[in-house]
PDB file of C-alpha atoms in Angstrom:
ATOM      1  CA  MET A   1     237.838 -10.913  11.059  1.00 52.00           C
ATOM      2  CA  ALA A   2     238.027  -7.879  13.380  1.00 54.00           C
ATOM      3  CA  THR A   3     234.522  -6.833  12.351  1.00 56.00           C
ATOM      4  CA  SER A   4     233.021 -10.167  13.375  1.00 60.00           C
ATOM      5  CA  ARG A   5     234.773  -9.988  16.768  1.00 65.00           C
ATOM      6  CA  ALA A   6     233.495  -6.459  17.324  1.00 59.00           C
ATOM      7  CA  THR A   7     229.984  -7.555  16.373  1.00 59.00           C
ATOM      8  CA  ALA A   8     230.184 -10.535  18.736  1.00 57.00           C
ATOM      9  CA  ALA A   9     231.436  -8.325  21.576  1.00 57.00           C
ATOM     10  CA  LYS A  10     228.626  -5.822  20.976  1.00 56.00           C
ATOM     11  CA  ALA A  11     226.030  -8.595  20.923  1.00 56.00           C
ATOM     12  CA  LYS A  12     227.224  -9.856  24.320  1.00 64.00           C
ATOM     13  CA  LYS A  13     226.866  -6.396  25.907  1.00 67.00           C
ATOM     14  CA  GLN A  14     223.263  -5.784  24.869  1.00 73.00           C
ATOM     15  CA  PRO A  15     221.003  -5.628  27.909  1.00 78.00           C
ATOM     16  CA  LYS A  16     218.525  -8.397  28.559  1.00 84.00           C
ATOM     17  CA  LYS A  17     214.885  -7.612  27.873  1.00 92.00           C
ATOM     18  CA  ASN A  18     212.487  -7.413  30.777  1.00 93.00           C
ATOM     19  CA  HIS A  19     210.141 -10.338  31.252  1.00 94.00           C
ATOM     20  CA  PRO A  20     206.400  -9.595  31.162  1.00 96.00           C
ATOM     21  CA  LYS A  21     205.111  -8.824  34.666  1.00 96.00           C
ATOM     22  CA  ASP A  22     202.871 -11.887  34.676  1.00 95.00           C
ATOM     23  CA  GLU A  23     205.676 -14.281  33.663  1.00 97.00           C
ATOM     24  CA  LEU A  24     207.211 -15.976  36.688  1.00 97.00           C
ATOM     25  CA  PHE A  25     210.617 -17.511  37.246  1.00 97.00           C
ATOM     26  CA  VAL A  26     210.156 -21.187  38.094  1.00 97.00           C
ATOM     27  CA  TYR A  27     212.612 -23.236  40.136  1.00 97.00           C
ATOM     28  CA  ASP A  28     212.081 -26.995  40.323  1.00 95.00           C
ATOM     29  CA  ASN A  29     214.578 -29.064  42.281  1.00 93.00           C
ATOM     30  CA  GLY A  30     213.469 -32.248  40.497  1.00 92.00           C
ATOM     31  CA  ASP A  31     212.437 -33.766  43.818  1.00 92.00           C
ATOM     32  CA  GLY A  32     208.955 -32.317  44.235  1.00 92.00           C
ATOM     33  CA  ILE A  33     209.796 -28.765  45.289  1.00 93.00           C
ATOM     34  CA  ARG A  34     208.636 -26.087  42.856  1.00 95.00           C
ATOM     35  CA  ILE A  35     208.905 -22.358  43.558  1.00 97.00           C
ATOM     36  CA  GLU A  36     207.473 -19.587  41.363  1.00 97.00           C
ATOM     37  CA  ILE A  37     208.533 -15.980  41.927  1.00 97.00           C
ATOM     38  CA  PRO A  38     208.650 -12.805  39.831  1.00 97.00           C
ATOM     39  CA  TYR A  39     211.814 -12.132  37.872  1.00 97.00           C
ATOM     40  CA  ILE A  40     214.004  -9.635  39.714  1.00 95.00           C
ATOM     41  CA  GLU A  41     213.077  -6.752  37.402  1.00 96.00           C
ATOM     42  CA  ASN A  42     209.404  -7.293  38.324  1.00 96.00           C
ATOM     43  CA  ILE A  43     209.781  -7.170  42.109  1.00 95.00           C
ATOM     44  CA  PRO A  44     207.562  -4.364  43.464  1.00 95.00           C
ATOM     45  CA  TYR A  45     209.688  -1.381  44.462  1.00 94.00           C
ATOM     46  CA  GLY A  46     208.212  -1.376  47.972  1.00 94.00           C
ATOM     47  CA  VAL A  47     209.695  -4.841  48.536  1.00 94.00           C
ATOM     48  CA  ILE A  48     213.070  -3.574  47.306  1.00 92.00           C
ATOM     49  CA  GLU A  49     212.828  -0.646  49.748  1.00 92.00           C
ATOM     50  CA  ASP A  50     212.161  -3.126  52.564  1.00 90.00           C
ATOM     51  CA  GLY A  51     215.355  -4.956  51.577  1.00 88.00           C
ATOM     52  CA  MET A  52     217.353  -1.729  51.809  1.00 89.00           C
ATOM     53  CA  ASP A  53     216.820  -1.712  55.579  1.00 86.00           C
ATOM     54  CA  ALA A  54     218.191  -5.245  55.947  1.00 86.00           C
ATOM     55  CA  ASP A  55     221.325  -6.084  57.900  1.00 89.00           C
ATOM     56  CA  GLY A  56     223.646  -7.464  55.237  1.00 88.00           C
ATOM     57  CA  GLU A  57     223.257  -9.146  51.883  1.00 88.00           C
ATOM     58  CA  ALA A  58     221.844 -12.465  53.135  1.00 89.00           C
ATOM     59  CA  ASP A  59     219.153 -10.681  55.148  1.00 91.00           C
ATOM     60  CA  ALA A  60     218.310  -8.471  52.154  1.00 90.00           C
ATOM     61  CA  VAL A  61     217.785 -11.547  49.948  1.00 90.00           C
ATOM     62  CA  ARG A  62     215.556 -13.095  52.625  1.00 92.00           C
ATOM     63  CA  VAL A  63     213.488  -9.904  52.861  1.00 92.00           C
ATOM     64  CA  LEU A  64     213.108  -9.780  49.058  1.00 93.00           C
ATOM     65  CA  LEU A  65     212.086 -13.428  48.848  1.00 96.00           C
ATOM     66  CA  ASP A  66     209.646 -13.109  51.758  1.00 95.00           C
ATOM     67  CA  GLY A  67     208.130 -10.103  49.986  1.00 96.00           C
ATOM     68  CA  VAL A  68     207.414 -11.978  46.753  1.00 96.00           C
ATOM     69  CA  MET A  69     206.702 -15.528  47.993  1.00 96.00           C
ATOM     70  CA  ASP A  70     203.401 -16.834  49.259  1.00 95.00           C
ATOM     71  CA  GLU A  71     203.292 -19.058  52.347  1.00 95.00           C
ATOM     72  CA  ASP A  72     203.630 -22.286  50.316  1.00 94.00           C
ATOM     73  CA  ALA A  73     206.705 -20.971  48.487  1.00 95.00           C
ATOM     74  CA  ARG A  74     208.283 -19.838  51.777  1.00 95.00           C
ATOM     75  CA  LYS A  75     207.731 -23.305  53.236  1.00 96.00           C
ATOM     76  CA  ALA A  76     209.165 -24.926  50.092  1.00 96.00           C
ATOM     77  CA  ARG A  77     212.196 -22.623  50.302  1.00 96.00           C
ATOM     78  CA  ARG A  78     212.881 -23.794  53.844  1.00 95.00           C
ATOM     79  CA  ASP A  79     212.822 -27.419  52.616  1.00 96.00           C
ATOM     80  CA  LEU A  80     215.543 -26.799  50.006  1.00 96.00           C
ATOM     81  CA  THR A  81     219.084 -27.909  50.711  1.00 96.00           C
ATOM     82  CA  PHE A  82     221.641 -25.113  50.806  1.00 96.00           C
ATOM     83  CA  SER A  83     223.010 -26.132  47.388  1.00 97.00           C
ATOM     84  CA  GLU A  84     219.470 -26.102  45.935  1.00 97.00           C
ATOM     85  CA  PHE A  85     218.828 -22.669  47.444  1.00 96.00           C
ATOM     86  CA  ARG A  86     222.089 -21.420  45.963  1.00 96.00           C
ATOM     87  CA  GLU A  87     221.089 -22.846  42.568  1.00 96.00           C
ATOM     88  CA  LEU A  88     217.701 -21.099  42.822  1.00 96.00           C
ATOM     89  CA  ILE A  89     219.336 -17.718  43.565  1.00 95.00           C
ATOM     90  CA  GLU A  90     222.050 -18.073  40.898  1.00 95.00           C
ATOM     91  CA  THR A  91     219.594 -19.163  38.190  1.00 96.00           C
ATOM     92  CA  TRP A  92     217.044 -16.482  39.143  1.00 95.00           C
ATOM     93  CA  ASN A  93     219.800 -13.868  39.027  1.00 94.00           C
ATOM     94  CA  ARG A  94     221.160 -15.108  35.677  1.00 95.00           C
ATOM     95  CA  GLU A  95     217.763 -15.366  33.948  1.00 96.00           C
ATOM     96  CA  SER A  96     216.415 -12.016  35.179  1.00 96.00           C
ATOM     97  CA  ALA A  97     217.017  -8.829  33.179  1.00 95.00           C
ATOM     98  CA  ILE A  98     218.348  -7.123  36.327  1.00 92.00           C
ATOM     99  CA  GLN A  99     220.692  -8.798  38.795  1.00 87.00           C
ATOM    100  CA  LEU A 100     220.395  -8.632  42.568  1.00 83.00           C
ATOM    101  CA  GLY A 101     223.594  -6.564  42.812  1.00 77.00           C
ATOM    102  CA  GLU A 102     222.007  -3.836  40.669  1.00 72.00           C
ATOM    103  CA  LEU A 103     219.177  -3.137  43.125  1.00 63.00           C
TER     104      LEU A 103
END
């Protein structure tokens, strides 16, 4: 029994695999708003550097999103409710191979 627990624990700790660069994360609020952005591990490093100069975590996330979203996606983001925006960020973070806190 101990072996199976150790195997299960090891399986949980294996890192996620990177998504292909051309595969996008898709958020759909089910009410007509659809946003496609790169997975976090595929954000260009220059955009990440821009976020490093931000004032606080919320500003850093805004800078990152502005750096990877086109004008339509930015407009769609502004139309999301706060709970939808939170769901977008949490799901994007969970499904990416790297999390925002690791940048």
